[in-house]
Short mmCIF file of C-alpha atoms in Angstrom, two decimals:
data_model
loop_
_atom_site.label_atom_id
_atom_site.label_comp_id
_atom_site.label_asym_id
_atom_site.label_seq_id
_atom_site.Cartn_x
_atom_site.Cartn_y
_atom_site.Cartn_z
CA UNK N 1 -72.63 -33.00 24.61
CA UNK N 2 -72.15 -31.90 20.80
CA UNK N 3 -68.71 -33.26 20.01
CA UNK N 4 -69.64 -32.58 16.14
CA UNK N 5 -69.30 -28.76 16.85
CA UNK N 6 -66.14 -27.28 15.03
CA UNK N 7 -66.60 -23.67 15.43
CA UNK N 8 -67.52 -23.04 18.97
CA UNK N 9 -68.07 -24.76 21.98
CA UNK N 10 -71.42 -24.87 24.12
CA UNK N 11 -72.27 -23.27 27.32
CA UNK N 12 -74.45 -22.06 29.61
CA UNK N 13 -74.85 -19.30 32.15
CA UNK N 14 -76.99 -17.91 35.02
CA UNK N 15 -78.46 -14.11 35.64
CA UNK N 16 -78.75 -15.06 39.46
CA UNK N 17 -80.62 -12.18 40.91
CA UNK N 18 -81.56 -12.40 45.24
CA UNK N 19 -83.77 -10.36 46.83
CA UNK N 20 -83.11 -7.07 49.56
CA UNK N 21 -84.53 -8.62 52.88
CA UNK N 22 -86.36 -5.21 53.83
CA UNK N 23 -87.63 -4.54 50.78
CA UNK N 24 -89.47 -7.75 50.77
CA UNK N 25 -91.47 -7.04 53.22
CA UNK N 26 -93.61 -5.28 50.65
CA UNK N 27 -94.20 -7.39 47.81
CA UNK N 28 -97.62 -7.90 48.18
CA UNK N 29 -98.28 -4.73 47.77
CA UNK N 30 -96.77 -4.08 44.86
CA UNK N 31 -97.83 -2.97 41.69
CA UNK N 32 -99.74 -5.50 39.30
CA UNK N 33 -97.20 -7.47 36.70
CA UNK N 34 -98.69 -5.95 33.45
CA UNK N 35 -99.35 -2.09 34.82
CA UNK N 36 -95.86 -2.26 35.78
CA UNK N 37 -94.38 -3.52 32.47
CA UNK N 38 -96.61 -0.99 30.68
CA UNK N 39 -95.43 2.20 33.02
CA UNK N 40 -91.99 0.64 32.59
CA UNK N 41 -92.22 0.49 28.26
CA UNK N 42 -94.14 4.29 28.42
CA UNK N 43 -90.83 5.67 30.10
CA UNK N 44 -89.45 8.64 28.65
CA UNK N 45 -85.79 7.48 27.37
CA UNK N 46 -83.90 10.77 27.49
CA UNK N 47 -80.96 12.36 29.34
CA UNK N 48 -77.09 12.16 29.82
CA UNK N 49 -74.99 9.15 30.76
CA UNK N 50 -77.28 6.72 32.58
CA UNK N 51 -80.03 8.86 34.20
CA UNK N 52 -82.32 7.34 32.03
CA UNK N 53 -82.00 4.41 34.20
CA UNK N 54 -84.08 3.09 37.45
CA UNK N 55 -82.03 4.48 40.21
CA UNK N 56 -80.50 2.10 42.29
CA UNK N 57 -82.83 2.57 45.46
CA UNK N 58 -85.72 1.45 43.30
CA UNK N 59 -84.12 -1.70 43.39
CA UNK N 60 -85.18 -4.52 45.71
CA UNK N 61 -82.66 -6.97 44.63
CA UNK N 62 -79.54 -7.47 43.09
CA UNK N 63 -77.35 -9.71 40.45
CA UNK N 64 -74.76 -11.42 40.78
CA UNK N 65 -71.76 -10.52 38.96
CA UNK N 66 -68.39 -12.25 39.02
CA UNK N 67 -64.48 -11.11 37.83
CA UNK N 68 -62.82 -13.38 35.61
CA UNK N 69 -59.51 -14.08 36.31
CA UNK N 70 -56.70 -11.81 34.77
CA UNK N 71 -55.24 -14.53 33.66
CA UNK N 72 -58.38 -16.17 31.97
CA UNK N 73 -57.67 -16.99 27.93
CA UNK N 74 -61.42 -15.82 27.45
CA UNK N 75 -62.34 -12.01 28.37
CA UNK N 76 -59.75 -11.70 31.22
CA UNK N 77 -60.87 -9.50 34.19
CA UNK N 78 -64.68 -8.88 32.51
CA UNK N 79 -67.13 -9.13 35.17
CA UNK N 80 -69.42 -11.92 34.07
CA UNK N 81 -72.86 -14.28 35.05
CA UNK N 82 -71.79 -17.54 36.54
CA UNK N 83 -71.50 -20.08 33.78
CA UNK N 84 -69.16 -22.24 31.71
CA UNK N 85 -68.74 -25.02 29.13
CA UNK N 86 -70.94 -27.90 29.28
CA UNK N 87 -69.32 -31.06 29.98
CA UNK N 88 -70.04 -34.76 29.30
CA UNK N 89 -70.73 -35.32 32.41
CA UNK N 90 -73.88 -33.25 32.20
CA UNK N 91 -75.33 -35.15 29.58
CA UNK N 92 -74.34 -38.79 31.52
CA UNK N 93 -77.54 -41.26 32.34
CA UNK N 94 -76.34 -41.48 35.53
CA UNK N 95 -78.89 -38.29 35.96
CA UNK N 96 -81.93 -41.08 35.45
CA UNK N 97 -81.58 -42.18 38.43
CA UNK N 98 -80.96 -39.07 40.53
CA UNK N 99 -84.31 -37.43 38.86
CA UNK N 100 -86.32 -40.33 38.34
CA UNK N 101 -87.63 -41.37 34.43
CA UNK N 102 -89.79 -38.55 33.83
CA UNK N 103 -89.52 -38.16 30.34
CA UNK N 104 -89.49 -34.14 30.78
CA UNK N 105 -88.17 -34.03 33.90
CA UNK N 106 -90.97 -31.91 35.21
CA UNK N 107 -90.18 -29.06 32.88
CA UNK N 108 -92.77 -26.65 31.40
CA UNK N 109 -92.89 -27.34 27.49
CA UNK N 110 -92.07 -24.56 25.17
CA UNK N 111 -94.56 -23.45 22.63
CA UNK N 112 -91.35 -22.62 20.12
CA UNK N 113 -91.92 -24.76 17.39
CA UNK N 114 -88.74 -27.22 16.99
CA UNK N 115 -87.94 -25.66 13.53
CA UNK N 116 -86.69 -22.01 14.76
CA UNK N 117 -86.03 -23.02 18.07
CA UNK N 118 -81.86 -22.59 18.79
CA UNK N 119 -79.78 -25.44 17.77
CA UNK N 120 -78.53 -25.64 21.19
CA UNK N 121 -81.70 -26.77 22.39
CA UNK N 122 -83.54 -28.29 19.50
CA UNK N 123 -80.17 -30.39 19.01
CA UNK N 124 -81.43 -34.21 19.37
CA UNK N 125 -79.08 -35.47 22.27
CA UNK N 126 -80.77 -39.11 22.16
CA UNK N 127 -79.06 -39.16 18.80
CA UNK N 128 -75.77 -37.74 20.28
CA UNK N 129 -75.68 -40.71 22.52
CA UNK N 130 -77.50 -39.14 25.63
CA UNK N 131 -80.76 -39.60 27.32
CA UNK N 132 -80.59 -36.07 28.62
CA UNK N 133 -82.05 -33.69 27.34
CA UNK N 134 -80.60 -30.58 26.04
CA UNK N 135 -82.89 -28.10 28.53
CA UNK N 136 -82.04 -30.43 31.49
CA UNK N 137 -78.08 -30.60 30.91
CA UNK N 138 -77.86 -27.01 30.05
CA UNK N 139 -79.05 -26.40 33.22
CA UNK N 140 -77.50 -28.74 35.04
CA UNK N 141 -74.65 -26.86 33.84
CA UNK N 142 -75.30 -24.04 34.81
CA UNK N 143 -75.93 -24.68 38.32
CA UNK N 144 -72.56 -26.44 38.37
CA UNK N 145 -70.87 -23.65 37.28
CA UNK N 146 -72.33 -21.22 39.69
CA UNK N 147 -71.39 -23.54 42.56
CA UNK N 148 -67.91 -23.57 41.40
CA UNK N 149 -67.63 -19.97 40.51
CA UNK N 150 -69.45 -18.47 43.70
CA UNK N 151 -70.52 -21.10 46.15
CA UNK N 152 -73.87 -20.71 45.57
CA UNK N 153 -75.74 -24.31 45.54
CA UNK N 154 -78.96 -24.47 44.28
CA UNK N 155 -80.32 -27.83 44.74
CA UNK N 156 -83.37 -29.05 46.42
CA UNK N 157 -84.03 -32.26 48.86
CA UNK N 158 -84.76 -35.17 46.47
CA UNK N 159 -88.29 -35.51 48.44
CA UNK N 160 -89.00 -31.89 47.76
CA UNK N 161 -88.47 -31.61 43.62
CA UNK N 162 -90.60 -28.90 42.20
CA UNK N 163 -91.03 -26.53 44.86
CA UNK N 164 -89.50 -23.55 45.41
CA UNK N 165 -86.04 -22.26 45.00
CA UNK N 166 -83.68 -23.02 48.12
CA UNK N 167 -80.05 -21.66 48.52
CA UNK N 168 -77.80 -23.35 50.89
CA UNK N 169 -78.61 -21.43 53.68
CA UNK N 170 -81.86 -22.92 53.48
CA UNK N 171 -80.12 -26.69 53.09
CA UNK N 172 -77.71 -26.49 55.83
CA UNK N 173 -80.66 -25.32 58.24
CA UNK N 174 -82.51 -28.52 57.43
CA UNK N 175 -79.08 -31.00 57.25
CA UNK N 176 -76.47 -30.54 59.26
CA UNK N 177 -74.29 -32.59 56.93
CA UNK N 178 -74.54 -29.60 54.01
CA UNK N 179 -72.31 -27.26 56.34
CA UNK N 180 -69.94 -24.88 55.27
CA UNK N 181 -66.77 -27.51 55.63
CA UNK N 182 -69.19 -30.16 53.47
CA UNK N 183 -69.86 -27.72 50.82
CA UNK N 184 -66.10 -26.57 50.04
CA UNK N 185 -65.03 -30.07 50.02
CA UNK N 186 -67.65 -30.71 47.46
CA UNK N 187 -66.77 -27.76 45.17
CA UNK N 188 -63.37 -28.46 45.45
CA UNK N 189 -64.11 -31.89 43.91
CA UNK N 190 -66.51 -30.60 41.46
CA UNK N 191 -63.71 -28.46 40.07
CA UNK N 192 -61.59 -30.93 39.94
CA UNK N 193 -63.97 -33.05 38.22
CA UNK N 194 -67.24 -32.06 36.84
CA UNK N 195 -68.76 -35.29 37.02
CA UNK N 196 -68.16 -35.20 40.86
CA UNK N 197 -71.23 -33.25 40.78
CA UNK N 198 -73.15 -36.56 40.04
CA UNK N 199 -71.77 -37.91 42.96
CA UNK N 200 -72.32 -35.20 45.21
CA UNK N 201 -76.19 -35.40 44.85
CA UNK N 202 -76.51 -38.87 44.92
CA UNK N 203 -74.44 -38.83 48.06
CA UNK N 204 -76.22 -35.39 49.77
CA UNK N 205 -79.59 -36.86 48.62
CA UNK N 206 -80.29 -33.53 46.80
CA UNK N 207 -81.63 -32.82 42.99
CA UNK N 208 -79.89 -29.76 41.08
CA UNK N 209 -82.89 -27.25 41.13
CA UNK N 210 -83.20 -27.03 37.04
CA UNK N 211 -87.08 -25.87 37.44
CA UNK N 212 -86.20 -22.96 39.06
CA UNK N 213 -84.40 -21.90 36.19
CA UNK N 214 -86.18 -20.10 33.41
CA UNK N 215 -85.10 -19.52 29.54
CA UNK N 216 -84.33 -15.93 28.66
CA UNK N 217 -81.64 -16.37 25.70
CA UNK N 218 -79.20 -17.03 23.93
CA UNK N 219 -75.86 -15.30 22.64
CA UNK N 220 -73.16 -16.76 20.35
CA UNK N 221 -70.16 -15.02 20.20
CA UNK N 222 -68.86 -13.07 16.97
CA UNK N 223 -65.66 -14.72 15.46
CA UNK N 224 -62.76 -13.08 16.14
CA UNK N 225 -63.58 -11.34 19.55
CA UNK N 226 -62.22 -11.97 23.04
CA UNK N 227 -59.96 -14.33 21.58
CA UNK N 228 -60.31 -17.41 19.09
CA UNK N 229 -62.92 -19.38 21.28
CA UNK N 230 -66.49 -18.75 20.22
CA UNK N 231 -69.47 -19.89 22.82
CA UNK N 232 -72.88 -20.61 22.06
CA UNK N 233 -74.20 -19.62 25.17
CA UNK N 234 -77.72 -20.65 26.73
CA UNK N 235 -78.84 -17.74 29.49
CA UNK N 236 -81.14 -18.49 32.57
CA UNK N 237 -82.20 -16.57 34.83
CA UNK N 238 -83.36 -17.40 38.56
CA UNK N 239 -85.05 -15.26 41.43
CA UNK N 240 -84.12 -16.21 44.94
CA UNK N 241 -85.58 -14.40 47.95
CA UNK N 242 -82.52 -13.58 50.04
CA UNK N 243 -79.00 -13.32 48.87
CA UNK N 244 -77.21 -16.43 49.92
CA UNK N 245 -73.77 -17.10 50.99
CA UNK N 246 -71.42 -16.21 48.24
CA UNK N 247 -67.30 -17.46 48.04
CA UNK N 248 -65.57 -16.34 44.68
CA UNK N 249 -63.31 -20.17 43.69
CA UNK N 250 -59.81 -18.11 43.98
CA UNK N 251 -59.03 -19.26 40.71
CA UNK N 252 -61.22 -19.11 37.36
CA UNK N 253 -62.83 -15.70 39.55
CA UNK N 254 -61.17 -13.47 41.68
CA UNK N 255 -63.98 -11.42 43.58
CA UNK N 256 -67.91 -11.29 43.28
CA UNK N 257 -70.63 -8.45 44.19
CA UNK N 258 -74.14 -8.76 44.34
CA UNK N 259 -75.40 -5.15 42.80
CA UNK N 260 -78.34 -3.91 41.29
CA UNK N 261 -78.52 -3.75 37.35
CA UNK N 262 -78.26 -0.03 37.39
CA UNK N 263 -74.97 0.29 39.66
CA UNK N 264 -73.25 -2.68 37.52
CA UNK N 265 -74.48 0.03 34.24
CA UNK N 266 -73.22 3.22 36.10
CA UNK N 267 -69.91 1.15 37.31
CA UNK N 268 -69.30 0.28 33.53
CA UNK N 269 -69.78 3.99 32.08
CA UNK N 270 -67.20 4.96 35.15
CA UNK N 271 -64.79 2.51 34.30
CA UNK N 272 -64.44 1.09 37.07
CA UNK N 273 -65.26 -2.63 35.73
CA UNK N 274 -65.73 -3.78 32.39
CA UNK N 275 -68.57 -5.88 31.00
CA UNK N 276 -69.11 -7.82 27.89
CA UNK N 277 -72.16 -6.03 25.31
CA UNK N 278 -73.93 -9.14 25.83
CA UNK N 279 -73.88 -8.39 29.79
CA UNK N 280 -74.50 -4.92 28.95
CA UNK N 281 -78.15 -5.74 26.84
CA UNK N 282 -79.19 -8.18 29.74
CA UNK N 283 -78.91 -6.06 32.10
CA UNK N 284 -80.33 -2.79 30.69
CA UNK N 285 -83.25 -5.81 30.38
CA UNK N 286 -83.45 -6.19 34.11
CA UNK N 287 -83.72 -2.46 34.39
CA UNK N 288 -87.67 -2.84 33.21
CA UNK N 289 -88.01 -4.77 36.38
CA UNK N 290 -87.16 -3.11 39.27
CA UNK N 291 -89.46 -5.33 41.54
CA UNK N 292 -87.82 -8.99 42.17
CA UNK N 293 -91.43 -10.11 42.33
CA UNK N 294 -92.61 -8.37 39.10
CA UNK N 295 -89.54 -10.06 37.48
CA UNK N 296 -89.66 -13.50 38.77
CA UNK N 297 -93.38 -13.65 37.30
CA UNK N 298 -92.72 -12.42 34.13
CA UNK N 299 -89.31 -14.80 33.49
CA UNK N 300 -91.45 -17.60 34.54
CA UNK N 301 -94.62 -16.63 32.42
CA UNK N 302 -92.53 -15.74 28.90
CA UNK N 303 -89.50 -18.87 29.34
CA UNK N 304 -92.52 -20.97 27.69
CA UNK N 305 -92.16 -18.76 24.74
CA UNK N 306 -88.57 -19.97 23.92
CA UNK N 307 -85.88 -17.58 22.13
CA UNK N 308 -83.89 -17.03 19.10
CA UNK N 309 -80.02 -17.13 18.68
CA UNK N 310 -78.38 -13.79 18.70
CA UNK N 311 -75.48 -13.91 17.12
CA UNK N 312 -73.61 -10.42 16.88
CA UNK N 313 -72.25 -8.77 13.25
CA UNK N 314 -69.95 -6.32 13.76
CA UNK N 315 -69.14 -3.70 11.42
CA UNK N 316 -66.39 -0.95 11.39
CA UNK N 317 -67.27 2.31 10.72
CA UNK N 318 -64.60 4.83 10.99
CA UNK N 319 -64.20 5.59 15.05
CA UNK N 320 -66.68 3.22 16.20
CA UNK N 321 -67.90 -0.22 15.65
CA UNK N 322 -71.77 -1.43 15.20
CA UNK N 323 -73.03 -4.81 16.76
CA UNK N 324 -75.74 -5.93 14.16
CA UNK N 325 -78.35 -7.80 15.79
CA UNK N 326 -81.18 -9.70 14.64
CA UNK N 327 -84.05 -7.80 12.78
CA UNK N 328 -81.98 -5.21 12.15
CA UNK N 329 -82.01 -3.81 8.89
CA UNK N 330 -78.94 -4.76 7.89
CA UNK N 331 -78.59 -8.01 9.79
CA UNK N 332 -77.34 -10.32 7.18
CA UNK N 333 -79.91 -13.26 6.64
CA UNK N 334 -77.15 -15.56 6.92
CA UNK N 335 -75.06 -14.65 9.81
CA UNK N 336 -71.48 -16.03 10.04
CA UNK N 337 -69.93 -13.79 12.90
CA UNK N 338 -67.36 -12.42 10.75
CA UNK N 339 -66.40 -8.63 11.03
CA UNK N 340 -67.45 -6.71 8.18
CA UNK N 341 -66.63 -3.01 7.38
CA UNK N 342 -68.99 -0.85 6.61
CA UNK N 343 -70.59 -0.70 3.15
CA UNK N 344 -73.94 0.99 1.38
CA UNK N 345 -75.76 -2.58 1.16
CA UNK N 346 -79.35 -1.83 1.78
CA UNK N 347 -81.55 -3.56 3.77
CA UNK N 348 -83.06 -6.66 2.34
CA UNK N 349 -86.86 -6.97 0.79
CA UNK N 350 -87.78 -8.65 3.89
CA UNK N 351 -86.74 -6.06 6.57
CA UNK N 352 -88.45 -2.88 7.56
CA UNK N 353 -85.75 0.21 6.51
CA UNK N 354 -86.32 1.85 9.77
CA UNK N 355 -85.62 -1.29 12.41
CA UNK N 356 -83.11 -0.76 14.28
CA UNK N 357 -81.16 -3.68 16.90
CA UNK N 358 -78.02 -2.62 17.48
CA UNK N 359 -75.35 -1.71 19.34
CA UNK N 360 -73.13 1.63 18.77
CA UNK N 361 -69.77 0.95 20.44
CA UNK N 362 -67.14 3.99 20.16
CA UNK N 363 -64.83 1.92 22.91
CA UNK N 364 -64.59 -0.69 25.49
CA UNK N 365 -66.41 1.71 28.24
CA UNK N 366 -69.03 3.65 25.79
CA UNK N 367 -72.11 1.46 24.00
CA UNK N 368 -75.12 2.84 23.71
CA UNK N 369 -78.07 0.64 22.43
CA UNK N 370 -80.88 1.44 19.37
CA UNK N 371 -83.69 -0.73 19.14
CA UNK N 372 -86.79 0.20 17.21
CA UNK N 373 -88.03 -3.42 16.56
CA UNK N 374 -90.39 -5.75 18.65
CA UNK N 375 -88.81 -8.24 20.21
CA UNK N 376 -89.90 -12.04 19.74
CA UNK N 377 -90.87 -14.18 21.93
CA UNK N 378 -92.76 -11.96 24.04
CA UNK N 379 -89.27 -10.79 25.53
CA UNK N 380 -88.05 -7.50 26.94
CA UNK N 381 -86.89 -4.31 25.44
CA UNK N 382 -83.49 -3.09 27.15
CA UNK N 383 -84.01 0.78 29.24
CA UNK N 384 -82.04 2.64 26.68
CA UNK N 385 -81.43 5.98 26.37
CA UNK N 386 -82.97 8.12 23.25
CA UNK N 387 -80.96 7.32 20.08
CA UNK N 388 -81.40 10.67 18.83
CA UNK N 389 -78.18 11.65 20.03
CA UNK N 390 -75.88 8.74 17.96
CA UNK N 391 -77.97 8.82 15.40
CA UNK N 392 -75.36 10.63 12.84
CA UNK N 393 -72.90 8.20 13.65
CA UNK N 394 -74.75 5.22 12.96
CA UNK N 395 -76.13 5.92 9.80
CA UNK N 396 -74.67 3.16 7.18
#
């Protein structure tokens, strides 16, 4: 854990997406990874409201999406990944001896050189005063978190490390001692103690299932936004094959659905729930993969590619805001988070005049996205619609 951070606090959070039972059935005769990311990118963008969008039926799985607590100091009643603030605990050596002294702890290396990887993972723990590494605790993290927000436990039998993803369904089936009455007292200590998830998988014999986790980002909130608390934010995403069982904690969440990306988009433009931009760009991601199988390979092919920090710039401009992102034009080559109103700067030397990464937001329920550059990493372009139609608004 980072205690030298001043500014923000670290975090990490979970796209947990499950597969539709019937649709299943069908996988293997699905269309090939890269035809179906090429028919996806060659998609006409056009049209009102969402219709540019998958429809939902096209779907065979959903995500997980959770409602903060109206009383929350941080983006009350936004519907939100599972995920939280690291803790200590996540970082403690006592995880040696649950996973064994691998030095990588079975994790796929990242070809990101160390230089522009994120500082929340190229941070040095070992010289933080912890023998776990950054990858491992972040995700220990955010498994915790989704097992105290939702229920969900991923963890696998300590005999069975690397293989695939197991819910608890799965668990409970094999051990009678992870049943239902087991697994709330555990969460209930967990919350009450993070580091009580140490003890529950030494005691349960289980390993937190980090490997099926794959990198897909990472966000750091703009200062000043959804109150004084800025997170650096680590996202994973995981594929299971059937939707497990799924209890919202009564407290830091009060409900949870499991809906496809689309219907959590369309629910947003209706008002009927609210979602952070960050939320918003992920998901409009997901929409390029409307095949769980097609999406699981291609998280677990490109998470060896690493990511960049995104850190949002927003700038006022009369009835709407922009969300600078970066390779944007006029992404500032030092970004601090600050809000900045709008101005004539040009774009720098460096930067191509027509990229566009952005996001045009004329209120909490309208944001439409612009995005003209490539992204790195070998990551996804959001399903947007065509900007033609914002274009005079966003001109600075």
């Amino acid at each position: 854990m980072n205690t030298a951070l001043r500014h923000w606090k670290e975090a990490a959070t979970l796209i947990l997406v499950a597969g539709h039972k019937a649709a299943l059935d069908s996988l293997s005769s699905r269309t090939p990874l890269a035809a179906s990311l090429a028919a996806a990118s060659a998609a006409p963008h056009g049209g009102d409201g969402l219709s540019h969008l998958p429809h939902s039926s096209r779907f065979d799985y959903s995500v997980l999406m959770l409602k903060r607590s109206g009383k929350s100091g941080f983006m009350p009643n936004a519907y939100v990944f599972p995920g939280g603030m690291l803790d200590s605990s996540d970082f403690s050596s006592d995880w040696l001896d649950i996973f064994g002294r691998s030095p990588s702890f079975g994790l796929r290396s990242v070809t990101q050189p160390t230089e522009t990887r994120p500082p929340i993972f190229a941070t040095d723990r070992l010289k933080l005063g912890s023998p776990i590494p950054g990858e491992v605790a972040l995700r220990i993290c955010a498994l915790r978190e989704t097992f105290e927000e939702s229920g969900v436990l991923l963890v696998l039998p300590r005999k069975g490390e690397g293989s695939v993803s197991k819910g608890t369904e799965e668990l409970c089936a094999g051990d009678p001692q992870l049943c239902s009455t087991e697994l709330s007292r555990w969460r209930a200590l967990v919350h009450k103690n993070p580091s009580n998830f140490i003890r529950m998988c030494r005691e349960l014999q289980v390993l937190p299932n980090i490997w099926a986790l794959h990198e897909w980002g990472n966000w750091l909130t703009p200062k000043g936004r959804y109150g004084g608390t800025r997170f650096d934010t680590a996202f994973f995403i995981c594929c299971l094959q059937d939707v497990p069982l799924t209890r919202q904690d009564e407290m830091e969440i009060e409900r949870f659905q499991w809906s496809t990306p689309s219907d959590v988009l369309q629910s947003y433009q209706a008002q009927e729930l609210w979602i952070a931009p960050p939320q918003f760009y992920e998901l409009s991601r997901l929409c390029r993969f409307p095949s769980l199988n097609d999406l699981h390979n291609f998280s677990s092919r490109r998470a060896t590619e690493g990511c960049e920090r995104w850190t949002p710039v927003i700038r006022l401009q009369d009835d709407h805001s922009i969300s600078l992102l970066p390779g944007d034009k006029l992404y500032p080559s030092t970004p601090s988070g600050e809000v900045e109103q709008s101005s004539d700067r040009p774009a720098s030397d460096s930067q191509d005049e027509s990229a566009l990464h952005r996001m045009l937001i004329l209120n909490p329920y309208s944001l439409t996205l612009q995005v003209s550059i490539t992204p790195k990493y070998n990551h996804l372009l959001p399903v947007m619609k065509s900007a033609s139609s914002c274009d005079s608004k966003s001109q600075l």
